[in-house]
Coordinates of C-alpha atoms and ligand atoms in Angstrom, one line a residue:
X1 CA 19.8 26.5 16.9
X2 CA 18.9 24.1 19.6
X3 CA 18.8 20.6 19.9
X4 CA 16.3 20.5 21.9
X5 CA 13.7 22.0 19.1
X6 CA 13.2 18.7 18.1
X7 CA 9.7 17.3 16.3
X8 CA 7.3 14.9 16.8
X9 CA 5.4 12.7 14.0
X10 CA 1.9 12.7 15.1
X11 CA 0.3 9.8 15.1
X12 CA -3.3 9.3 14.0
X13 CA -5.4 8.6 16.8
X14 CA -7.7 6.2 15.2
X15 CA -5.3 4.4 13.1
X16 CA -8.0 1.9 10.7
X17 CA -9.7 5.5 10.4
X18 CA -7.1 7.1 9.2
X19 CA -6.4 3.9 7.0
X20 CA -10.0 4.0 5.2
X21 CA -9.2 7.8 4.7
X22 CA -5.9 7.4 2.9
X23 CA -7.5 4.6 0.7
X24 CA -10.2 6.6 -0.3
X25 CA -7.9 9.7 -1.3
X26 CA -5.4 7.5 -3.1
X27 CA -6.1 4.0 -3.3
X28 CA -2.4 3.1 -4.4
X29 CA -2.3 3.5 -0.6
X30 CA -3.7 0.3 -0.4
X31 CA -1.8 -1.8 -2.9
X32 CA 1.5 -0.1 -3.5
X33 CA 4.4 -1.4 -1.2
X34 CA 3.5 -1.0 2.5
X35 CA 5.1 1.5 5.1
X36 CA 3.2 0.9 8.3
X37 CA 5.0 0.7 11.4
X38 CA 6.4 -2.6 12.7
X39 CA 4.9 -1.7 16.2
X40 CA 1.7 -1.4 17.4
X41 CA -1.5 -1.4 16.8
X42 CA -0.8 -5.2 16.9
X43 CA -2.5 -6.8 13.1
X44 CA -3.0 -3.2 11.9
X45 CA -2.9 -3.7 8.3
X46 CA -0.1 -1.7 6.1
X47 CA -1.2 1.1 4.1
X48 CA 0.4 4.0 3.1
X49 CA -0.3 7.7 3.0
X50 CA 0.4 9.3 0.2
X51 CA -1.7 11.8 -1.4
X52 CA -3.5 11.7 -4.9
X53 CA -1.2 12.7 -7.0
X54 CA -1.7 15.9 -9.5
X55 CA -3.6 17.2 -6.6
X56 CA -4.2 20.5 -4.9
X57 CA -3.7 20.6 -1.2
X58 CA -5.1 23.9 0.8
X59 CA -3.0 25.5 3.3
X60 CA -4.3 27.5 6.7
X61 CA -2.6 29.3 8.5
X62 CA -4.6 29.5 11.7
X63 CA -2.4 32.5 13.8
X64 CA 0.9 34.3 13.9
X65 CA 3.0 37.6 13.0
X66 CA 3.0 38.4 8.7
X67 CA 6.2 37.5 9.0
X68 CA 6.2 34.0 9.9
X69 CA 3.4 33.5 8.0
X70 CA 4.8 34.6 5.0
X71 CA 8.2 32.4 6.1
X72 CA 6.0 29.6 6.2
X73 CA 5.0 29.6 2.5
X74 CA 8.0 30.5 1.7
X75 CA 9.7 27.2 2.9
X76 CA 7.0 25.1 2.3
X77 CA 7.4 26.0 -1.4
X78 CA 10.7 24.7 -1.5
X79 CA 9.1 21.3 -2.2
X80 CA 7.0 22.3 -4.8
X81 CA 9.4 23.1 -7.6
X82 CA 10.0 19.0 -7.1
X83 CA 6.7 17.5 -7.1
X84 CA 3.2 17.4 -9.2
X85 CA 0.8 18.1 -6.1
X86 CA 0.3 22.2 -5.5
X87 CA 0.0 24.1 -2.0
X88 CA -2.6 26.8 -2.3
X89 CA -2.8 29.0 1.0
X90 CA -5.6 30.1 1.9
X91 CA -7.0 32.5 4.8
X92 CA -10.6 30.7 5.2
X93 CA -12.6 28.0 4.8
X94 CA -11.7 24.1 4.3
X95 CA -8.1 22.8 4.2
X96 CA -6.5 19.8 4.2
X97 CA -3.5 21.0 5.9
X98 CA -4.2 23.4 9.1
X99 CA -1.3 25.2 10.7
X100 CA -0.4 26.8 14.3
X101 CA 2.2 28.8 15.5
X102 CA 2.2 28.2 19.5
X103 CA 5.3 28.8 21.3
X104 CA 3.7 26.6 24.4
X105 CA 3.7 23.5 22.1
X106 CA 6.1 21.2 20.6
X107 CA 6.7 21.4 16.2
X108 CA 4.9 18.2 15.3
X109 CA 2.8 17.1 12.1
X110 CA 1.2 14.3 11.1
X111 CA 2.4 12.1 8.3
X112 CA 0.6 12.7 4.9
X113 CA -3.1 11.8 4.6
X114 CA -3.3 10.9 8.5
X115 CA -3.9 14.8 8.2
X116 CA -7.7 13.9 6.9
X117 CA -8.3 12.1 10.0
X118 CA -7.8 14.8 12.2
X119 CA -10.1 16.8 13.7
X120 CA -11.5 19.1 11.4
X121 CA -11.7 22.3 13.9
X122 CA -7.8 21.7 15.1
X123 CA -4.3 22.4 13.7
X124 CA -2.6 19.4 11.9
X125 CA 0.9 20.9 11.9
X126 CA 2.5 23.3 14.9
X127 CA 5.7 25.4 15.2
X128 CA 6.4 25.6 18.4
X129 CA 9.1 28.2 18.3
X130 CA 8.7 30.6 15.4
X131 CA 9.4 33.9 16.3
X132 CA 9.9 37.3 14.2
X133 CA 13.1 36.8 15.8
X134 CA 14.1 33.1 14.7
X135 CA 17.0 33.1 12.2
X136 CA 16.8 32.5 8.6
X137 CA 18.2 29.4 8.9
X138 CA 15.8 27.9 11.4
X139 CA 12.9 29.3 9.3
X140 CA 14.2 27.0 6.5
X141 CA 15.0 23.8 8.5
X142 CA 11.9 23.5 10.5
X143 CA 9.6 24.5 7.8
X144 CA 10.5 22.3 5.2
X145 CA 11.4 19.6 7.6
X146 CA 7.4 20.2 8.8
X147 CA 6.3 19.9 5.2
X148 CA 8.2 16.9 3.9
X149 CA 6.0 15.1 7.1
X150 CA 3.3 16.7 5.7
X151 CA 4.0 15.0 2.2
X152 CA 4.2 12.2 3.7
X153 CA 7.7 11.8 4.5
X154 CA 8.3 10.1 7.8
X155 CA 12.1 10.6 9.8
X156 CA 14.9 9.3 7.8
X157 CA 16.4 7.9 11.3
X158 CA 13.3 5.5 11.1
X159 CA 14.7 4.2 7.7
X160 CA 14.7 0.6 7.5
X161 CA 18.5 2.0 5.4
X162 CA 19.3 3.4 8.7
X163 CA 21.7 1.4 10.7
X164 CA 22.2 4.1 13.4
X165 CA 25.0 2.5 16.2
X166 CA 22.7 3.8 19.0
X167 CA 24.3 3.9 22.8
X168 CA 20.4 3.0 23.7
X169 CA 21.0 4.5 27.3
X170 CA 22.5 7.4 26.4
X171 CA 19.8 8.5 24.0
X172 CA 17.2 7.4 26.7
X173 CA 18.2 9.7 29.4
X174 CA 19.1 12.3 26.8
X175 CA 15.8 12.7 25.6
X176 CA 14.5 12.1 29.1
X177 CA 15.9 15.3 30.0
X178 CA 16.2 17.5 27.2
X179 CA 12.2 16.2 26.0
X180 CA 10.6 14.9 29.0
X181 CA 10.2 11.7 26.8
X182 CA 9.2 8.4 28.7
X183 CA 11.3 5.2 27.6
X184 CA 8.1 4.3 25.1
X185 CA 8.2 8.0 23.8
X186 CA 12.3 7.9 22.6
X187 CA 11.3 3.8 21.5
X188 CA 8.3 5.4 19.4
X189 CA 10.2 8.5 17.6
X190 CA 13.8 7.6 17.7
X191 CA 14.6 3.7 17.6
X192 CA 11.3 2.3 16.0
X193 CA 11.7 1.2 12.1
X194 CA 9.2 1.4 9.5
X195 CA 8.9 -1.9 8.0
X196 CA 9.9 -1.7 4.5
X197 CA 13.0 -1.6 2.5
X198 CA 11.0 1.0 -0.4
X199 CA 9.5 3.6 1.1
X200 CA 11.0 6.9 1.3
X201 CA 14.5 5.4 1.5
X202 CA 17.0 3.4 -0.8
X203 CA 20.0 4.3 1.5
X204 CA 20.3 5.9 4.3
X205 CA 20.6 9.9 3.7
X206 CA 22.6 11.5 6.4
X207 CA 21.9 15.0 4.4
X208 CA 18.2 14.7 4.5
X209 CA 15.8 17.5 5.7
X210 CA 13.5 14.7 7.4
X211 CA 16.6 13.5 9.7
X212 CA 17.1 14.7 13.5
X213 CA 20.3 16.2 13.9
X214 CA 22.9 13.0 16.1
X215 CA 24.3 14.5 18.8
X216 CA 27.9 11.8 18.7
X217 CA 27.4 11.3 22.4
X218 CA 24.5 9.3 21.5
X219 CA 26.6 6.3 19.0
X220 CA 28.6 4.2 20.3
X221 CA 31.2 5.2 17.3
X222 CA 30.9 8.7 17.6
X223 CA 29.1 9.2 14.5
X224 CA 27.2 12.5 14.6
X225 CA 25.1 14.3 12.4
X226 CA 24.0 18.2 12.2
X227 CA 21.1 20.1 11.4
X228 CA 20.3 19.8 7.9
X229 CA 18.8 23.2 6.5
X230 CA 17.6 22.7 3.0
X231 CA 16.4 19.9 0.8
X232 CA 18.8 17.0 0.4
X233 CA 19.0 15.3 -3.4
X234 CA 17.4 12.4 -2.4
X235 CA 14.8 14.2 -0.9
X236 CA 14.4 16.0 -4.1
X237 CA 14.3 12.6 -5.9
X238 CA 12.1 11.0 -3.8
X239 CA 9.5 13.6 -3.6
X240 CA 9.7 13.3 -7.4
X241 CA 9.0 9.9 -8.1
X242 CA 6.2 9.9 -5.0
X243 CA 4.7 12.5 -7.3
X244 CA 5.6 12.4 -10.8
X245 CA 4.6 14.7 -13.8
X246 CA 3.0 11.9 -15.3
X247 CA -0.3 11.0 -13.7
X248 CA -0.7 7.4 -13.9
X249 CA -3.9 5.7 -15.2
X250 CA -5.3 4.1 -12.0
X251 CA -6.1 0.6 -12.0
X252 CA -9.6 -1.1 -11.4
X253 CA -8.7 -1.9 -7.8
X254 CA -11.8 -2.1 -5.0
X255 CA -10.4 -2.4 -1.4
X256 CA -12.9 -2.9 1.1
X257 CA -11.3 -0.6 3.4
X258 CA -12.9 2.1 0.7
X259 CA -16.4 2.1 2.3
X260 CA -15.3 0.8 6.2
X261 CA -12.3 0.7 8.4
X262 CA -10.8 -2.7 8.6
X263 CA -11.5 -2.5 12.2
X264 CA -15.2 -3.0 11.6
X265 CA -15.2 -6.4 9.8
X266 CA -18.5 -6.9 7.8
X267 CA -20.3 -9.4 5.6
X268 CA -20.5 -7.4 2.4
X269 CA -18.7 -4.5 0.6
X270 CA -19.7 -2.7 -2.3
X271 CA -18.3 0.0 -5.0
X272 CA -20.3 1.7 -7.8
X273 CA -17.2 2.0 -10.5
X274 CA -17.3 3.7 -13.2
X275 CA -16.3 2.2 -16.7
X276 CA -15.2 4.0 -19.5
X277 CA -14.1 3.2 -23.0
X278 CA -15.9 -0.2 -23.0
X279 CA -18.5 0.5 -26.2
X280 CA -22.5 0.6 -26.5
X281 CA -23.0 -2.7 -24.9
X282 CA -22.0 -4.5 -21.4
X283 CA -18.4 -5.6 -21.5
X284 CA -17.6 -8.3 -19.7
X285 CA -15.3 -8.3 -16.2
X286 CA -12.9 -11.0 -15.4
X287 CA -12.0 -10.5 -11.4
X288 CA -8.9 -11.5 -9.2
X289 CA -8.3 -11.2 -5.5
X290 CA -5.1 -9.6 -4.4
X291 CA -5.5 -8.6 -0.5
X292 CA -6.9 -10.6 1.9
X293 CA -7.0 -10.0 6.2
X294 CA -9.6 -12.4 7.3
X295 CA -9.9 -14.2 11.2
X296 CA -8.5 -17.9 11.3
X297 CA -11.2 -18.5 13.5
X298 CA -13.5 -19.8 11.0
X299 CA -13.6 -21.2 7.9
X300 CA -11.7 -18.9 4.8
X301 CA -14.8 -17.7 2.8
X302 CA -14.9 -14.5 0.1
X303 CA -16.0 -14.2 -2.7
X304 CA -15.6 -11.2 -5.3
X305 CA -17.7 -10.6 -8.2
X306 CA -19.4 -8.0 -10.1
X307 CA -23.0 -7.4 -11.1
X308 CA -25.2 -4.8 -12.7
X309 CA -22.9 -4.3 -15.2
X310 CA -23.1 -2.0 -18.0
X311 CA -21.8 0.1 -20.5
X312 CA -21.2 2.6 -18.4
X313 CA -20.5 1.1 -14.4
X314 CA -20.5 -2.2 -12.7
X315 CA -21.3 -3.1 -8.9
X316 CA -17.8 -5.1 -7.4
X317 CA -18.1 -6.8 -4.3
X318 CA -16.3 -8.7 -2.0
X319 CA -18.3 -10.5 0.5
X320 CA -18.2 -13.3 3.1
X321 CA -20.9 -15.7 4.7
X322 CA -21.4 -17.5 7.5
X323 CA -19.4 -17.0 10.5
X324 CA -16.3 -15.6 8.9
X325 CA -14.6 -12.2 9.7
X326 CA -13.4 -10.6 6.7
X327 CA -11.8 -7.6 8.1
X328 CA -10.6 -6.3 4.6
X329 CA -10.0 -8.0 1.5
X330 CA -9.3 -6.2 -2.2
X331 CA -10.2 -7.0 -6.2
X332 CA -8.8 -5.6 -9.4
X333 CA -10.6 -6.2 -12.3
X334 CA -10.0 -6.8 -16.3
X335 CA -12.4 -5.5 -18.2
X336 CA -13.1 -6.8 -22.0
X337 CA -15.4 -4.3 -24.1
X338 CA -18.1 -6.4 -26.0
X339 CA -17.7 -6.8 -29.5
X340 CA -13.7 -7.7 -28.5
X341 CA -12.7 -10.4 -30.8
X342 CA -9.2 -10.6 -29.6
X343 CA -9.7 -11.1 -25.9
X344 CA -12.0 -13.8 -24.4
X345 CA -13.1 -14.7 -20.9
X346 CA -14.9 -16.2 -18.2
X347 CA -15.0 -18.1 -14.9
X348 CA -15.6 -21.8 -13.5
X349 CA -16.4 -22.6 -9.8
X350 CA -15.9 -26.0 -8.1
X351 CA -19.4 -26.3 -7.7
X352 CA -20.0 -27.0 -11.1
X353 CA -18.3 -30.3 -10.9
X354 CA -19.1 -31.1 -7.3
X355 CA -21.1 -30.2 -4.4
X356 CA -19.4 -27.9 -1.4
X357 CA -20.0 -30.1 1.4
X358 CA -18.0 -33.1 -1.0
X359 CA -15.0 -31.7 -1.2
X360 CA -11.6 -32.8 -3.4
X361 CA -8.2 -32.5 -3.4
X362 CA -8.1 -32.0 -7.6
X363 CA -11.0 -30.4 -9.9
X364 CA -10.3 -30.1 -13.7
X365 CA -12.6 -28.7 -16.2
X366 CA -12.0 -28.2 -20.0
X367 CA -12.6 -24.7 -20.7
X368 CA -13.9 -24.1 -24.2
X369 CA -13.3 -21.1 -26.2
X370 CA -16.6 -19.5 -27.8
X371 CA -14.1 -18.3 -30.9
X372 CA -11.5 -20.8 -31.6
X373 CA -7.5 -18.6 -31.7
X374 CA -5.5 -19.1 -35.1
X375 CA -2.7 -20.0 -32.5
X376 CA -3.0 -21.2 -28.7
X377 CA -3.6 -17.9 -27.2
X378 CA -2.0 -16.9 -23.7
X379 CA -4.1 -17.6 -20.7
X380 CA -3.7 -16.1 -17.5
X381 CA -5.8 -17.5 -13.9
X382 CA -7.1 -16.0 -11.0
X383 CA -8.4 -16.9 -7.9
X384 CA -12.0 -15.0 -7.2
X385 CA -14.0 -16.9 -4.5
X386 CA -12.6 -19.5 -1.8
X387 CA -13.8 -21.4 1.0
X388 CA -11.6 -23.3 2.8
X389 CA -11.7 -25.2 6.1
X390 CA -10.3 -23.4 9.1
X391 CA -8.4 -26.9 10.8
X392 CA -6.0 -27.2 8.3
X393 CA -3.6 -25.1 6.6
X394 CA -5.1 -22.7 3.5
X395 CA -3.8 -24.3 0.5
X396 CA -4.9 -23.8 -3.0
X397 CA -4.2 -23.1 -6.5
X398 CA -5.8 -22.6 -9.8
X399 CA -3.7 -22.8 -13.1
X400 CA -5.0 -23.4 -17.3
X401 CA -2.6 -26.0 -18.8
X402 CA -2.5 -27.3 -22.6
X403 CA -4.1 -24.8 -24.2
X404 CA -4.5 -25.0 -27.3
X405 CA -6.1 -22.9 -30.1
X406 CA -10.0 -24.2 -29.0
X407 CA -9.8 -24.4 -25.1
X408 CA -7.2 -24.9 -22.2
X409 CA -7.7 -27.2 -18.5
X410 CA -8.3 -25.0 -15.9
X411 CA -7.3 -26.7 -12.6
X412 CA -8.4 -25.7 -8.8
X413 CA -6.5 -28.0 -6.6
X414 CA -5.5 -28.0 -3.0
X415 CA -2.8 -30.6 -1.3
X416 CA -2.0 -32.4 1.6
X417 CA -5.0 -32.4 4.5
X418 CA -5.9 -29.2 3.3
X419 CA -9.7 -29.2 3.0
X420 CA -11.1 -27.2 0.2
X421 CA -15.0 -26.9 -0.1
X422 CA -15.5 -24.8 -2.8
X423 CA -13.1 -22.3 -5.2
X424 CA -13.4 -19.9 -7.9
X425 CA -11.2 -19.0 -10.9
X426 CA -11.6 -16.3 -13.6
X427 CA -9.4 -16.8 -16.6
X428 CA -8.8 -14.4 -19.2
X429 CA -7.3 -15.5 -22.8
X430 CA -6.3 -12.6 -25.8
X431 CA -3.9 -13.9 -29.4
X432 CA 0.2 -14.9 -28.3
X433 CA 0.9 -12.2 -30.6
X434 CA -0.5 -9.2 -29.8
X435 CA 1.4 -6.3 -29.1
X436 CA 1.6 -3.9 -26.5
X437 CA 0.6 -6.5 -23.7
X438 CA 2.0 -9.2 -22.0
X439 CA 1.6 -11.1 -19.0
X440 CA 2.7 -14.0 -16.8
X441 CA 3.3 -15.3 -13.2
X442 CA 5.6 -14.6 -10.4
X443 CA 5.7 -16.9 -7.1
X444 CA 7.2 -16.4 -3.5
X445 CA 8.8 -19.5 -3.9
X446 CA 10.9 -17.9 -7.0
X447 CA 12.9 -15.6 -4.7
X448 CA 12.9 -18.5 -1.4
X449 CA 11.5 -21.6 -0.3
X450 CA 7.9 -21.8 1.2
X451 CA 9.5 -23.5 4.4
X452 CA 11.4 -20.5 5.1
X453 CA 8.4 -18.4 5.7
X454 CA 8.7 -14.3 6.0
X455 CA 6.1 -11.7 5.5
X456 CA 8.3 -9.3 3.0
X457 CA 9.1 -11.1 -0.3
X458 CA 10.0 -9.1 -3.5
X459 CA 11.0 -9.6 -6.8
X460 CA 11.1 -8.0 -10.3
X461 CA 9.6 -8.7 -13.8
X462 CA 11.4 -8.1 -16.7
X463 CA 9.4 -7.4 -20.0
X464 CA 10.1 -8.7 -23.4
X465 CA 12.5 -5.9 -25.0
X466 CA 10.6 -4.1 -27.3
X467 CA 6.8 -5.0 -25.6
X468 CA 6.1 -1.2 -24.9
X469 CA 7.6 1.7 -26.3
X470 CA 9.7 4.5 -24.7
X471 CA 7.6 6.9 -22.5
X472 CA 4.6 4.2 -22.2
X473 CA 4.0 3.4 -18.4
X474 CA 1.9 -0.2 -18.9
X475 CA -0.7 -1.0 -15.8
X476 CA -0.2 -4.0 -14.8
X477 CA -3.3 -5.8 -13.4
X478 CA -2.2 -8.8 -10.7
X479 CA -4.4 -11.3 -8.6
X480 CA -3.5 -14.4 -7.2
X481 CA -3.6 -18.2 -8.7
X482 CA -2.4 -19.3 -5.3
X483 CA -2.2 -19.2 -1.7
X484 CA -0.1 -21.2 0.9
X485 CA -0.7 -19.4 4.8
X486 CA -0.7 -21.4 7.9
X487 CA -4.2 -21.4 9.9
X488 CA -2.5 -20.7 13.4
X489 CA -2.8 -16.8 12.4
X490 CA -5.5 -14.6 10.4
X491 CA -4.8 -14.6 6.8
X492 CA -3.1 -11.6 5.9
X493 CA -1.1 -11.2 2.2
X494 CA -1.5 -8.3 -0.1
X495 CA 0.3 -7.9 -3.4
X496 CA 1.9 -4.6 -4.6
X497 CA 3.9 -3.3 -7.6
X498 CA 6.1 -0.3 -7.7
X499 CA 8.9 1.4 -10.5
X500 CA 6.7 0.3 -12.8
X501 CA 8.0 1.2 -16.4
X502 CA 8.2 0.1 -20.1
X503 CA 10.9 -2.4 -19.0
X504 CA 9.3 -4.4 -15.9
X505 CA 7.9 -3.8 -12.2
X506 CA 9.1 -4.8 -8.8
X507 CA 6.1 -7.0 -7.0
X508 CA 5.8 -7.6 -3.4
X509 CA 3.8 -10.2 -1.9
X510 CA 3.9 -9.0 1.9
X511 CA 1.9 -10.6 5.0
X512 CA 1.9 -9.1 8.7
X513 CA 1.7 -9.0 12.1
X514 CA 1.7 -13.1 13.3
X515 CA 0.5 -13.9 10.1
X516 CA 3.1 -17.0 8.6
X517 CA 2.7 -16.8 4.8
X518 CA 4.9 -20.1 3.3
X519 CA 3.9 -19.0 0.1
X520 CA 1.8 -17.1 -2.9
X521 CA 1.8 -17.1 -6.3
X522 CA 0.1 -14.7 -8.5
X523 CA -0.4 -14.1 -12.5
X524 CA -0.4 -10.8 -14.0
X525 CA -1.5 -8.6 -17.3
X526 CA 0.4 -5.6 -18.4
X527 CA -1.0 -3.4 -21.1
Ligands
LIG601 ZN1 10.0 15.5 12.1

């Protein structure tokens, strides 16, 4: 085999396109941990491209001899023994995965649902040198190598793990002559990172099947690698736990990025979702805010909430006024059947104590409970509607303090020049000693201080022992209580959770591009 049969990760050619597409098919796209790139587009925001998992994806196979074709399924099955998301070929009609054999073209795929914003009449996949001819061998590294992009995989030299001793020069005017690559084409496949530390990657996996083979005139220390020809154990692993057996129960999450591309910046977003479980009557929904990418040229303004609510579905929007850009922004929800004795909840806007255009740097209001608790329940805040001035830095936060067993003080307060006209908070209370749930809050400034700002933070919650029981994956609903960003750049923070088990989850509160995040806090439910 050649080294010059190398392949190319496609990128989508409208990227906030592509973005709204893999939102729509998995929307843990949008609030898992982000894998964008860490080059251009310049402010794209990070979503990932995974698809639904449990899912069926269709496979054509556009041309070709009967014996590549039947190669190709072949190898492309050798991730499916590994993974809960089927390949079904099929000779006609739709598919989500559309494949050429032309010997004029390079082998290239795009990465995971970036295949949905293709062009429905072309090929989103091409081998480039598959022959009745081509050894077994080949037929197993290319293919699989093809699918595991496919998958979503992207090239394990691109791991932020991988700490490659590049001789930059040497690799320039390799690829220069064996590819035909331009300096921005080798920068682009071969030295460019993805940005974060859990994607595909928890070390770098010199047997992978997603990893170019290193020629060791290319390191400065010789290193080299070969072709790898079958699928690596961490491959196996990862394509595991990126599609487990277990399905997990999604999480009311509304993303505006749903219904537009974040490129097209509106004033109002809007999902019908469907509610299930909640009883005869209305239930009641107590909202958070946990993405926001919104233009620092005007004043901070959004505001989530739900209406039409009923048994069976509620209307959540996020919306802005005014003169503000809200290029994307995203909600989850908790919802609390009627008739519910044990959990109560509602809301309280700054506006009920004082008027917008009168703002103040402090706002407490006694929350009352409708049913008095036997014992001070737990309470848990979130933020649901701001508007903040654009001059100064975007400061606030909303916490309940002494709470006791017939109320709590919910507080909405922003500090130093910051100039707050008008905030809302949701609050949500349930009994201290109920089982099977717990909650609580995590903070940037737990894992650093705020004056050492940087846009990936990450930390981990530990359950009480005992809280869920073996083979119970809790969802854990998370919004933010506070926000710290400076007003030089848009505001751009999104929270995520990952490895999320009966023991704890890892969070991520993440901000990009030029955005400088100093900090966030956020409070969470796990049930
Ligand atoms: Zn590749």
């Amino acid at each position: 085999m050649s080294l010059n049969h190398l392949c190319t990760q496609m990128p989508a050619q409208d990227r906030a396109q592509a973005d709204m597409l893999a939102v729509q098919e998995n929307s843990y796209n949008g609030h898992q941990v982000t894998a964008g790139f860490t080059g251009p587009p310049r402010g794209a925001i990070p979503v990932k491209k995974m698809w639904r998992n449990g899912r069926t994806l269709r496979v054509k196979i556009l041309n070709g001899s009967s014996k590549v074709r039947s190669k190709i399924q072949q190898y492309a099955n050798a991730w499916t023994p590994y993974m809960n998301l089927k390949l079904e070929f099929v000779p006609s009609g739709q598919a989500e995965i559309r494949v050429t054999i032309d010997v004029s073209n390079a082998s290239w795929s795009y990465v995971g649902t970036d295949a949905l914003a293709a062009d429905p009449n072309s090929q989103t996949m091409n081998f480039g040198w598959l022959t009745d001819n081509t050894s077994e061998i080949e037929f197993s590294r290319v293919i699989t190598h093809e699918f595991g992009h496919a998958l979503g995989c992207i090239h394990e030299h691109q791991s932020p793990a991988a700490d490659i001793p590049w001789d930059k020069p040497a690799v320039y005017a390799y690829y220069q002559k064996t590819q035909d690559w331009t300096e921005a084409q080798v920068d682009q496949n071969i030295f460019e990172h993805f940005n974060d530390s859990t994607t595909q990657f928890s070390a770098f996996d010199p047997r992978s099947i997603i990893l170019y083979a290193i020629p060791a005139s290319l390191t400065t220390n010789r290193l080299s690698v070969g072709w790898n020809t079958e699928l690596s154990a961490t491959d196996q692993s990862f394509i595991s736990s990126a599609y487990p057996a277990t399905i997990a129960a999604d999480v009311a999450y509304f993303n505006t990025m749903e219904v537009r591309p974040w490129d097209k910046p509106a004033k109002e977003a809007m999902k019908s979702q469907h509610l299930a479980g909640t009883g005869d009557a209305a239930p009641t929904l107590a909202l958070g805010l946990n993405c926001l990418d919104v233009g620092n040229n005007a004043n901070l303004r959004v505001n989530a909430f739900a209406d039409n609510v009923s048994a069976s579905s509620a209307d959540v929007h996020i919306d802005t006024w005014a003169d503000t850009t809200l290029y994307a922004a995203a909600v989850t929800w908790f919802t609390v059947p009627a008739g519910n004795s044990d959990f109560q909840t509602g809301s309280f806007c700054t506006e009920d104590d004082h008027a917008w255009d009168h703002p103040q740097q402090k706002t407490a209001r006694q929350i009352t409970f409708t049913r008095p608790y036997a014992a001070p329940p737990k309470v848990i805040v979130w933020l649901c509607r701001l508007d903040l001035d654009r001059s100064t830095n975007y400061r606030v936060t909303a916490t309940g303090t002494d709470v006791t067993t017939t109320g709590f003080t919910l507080h909405l307060d922003t500090w130093a020049d910051t100039k707050l006209y008008s905030a809302t908070a949701s609050w949500i209370a349930y009994p201290a000693n109920r089982a099977n749930i717990t909650s609580g809050t995590y903070s940037i400034t737990d894992v650093r201080p705020w004056d050492k700002p940087q846009s990936v933070n990450a930390g981990r919650i530990q359950f009480p022992s005992g809280c869920f029981q073996d083979g119970h994956t809790p969802q854990v609903f998370h919004a933010f209580n506070s926000l710290d960003v400076d007003r030089k750049a848009n505001v751009r923070v999104k929270l995520g959770a990952d490895n999320v088990g009966k023991d704890g989850f890892d969070w991520h509160i993440d901000s990009w591009a030029d955005t400088v995040l100093y900090s966030a806090g956020v409070s969470y439910i796990a049930v």
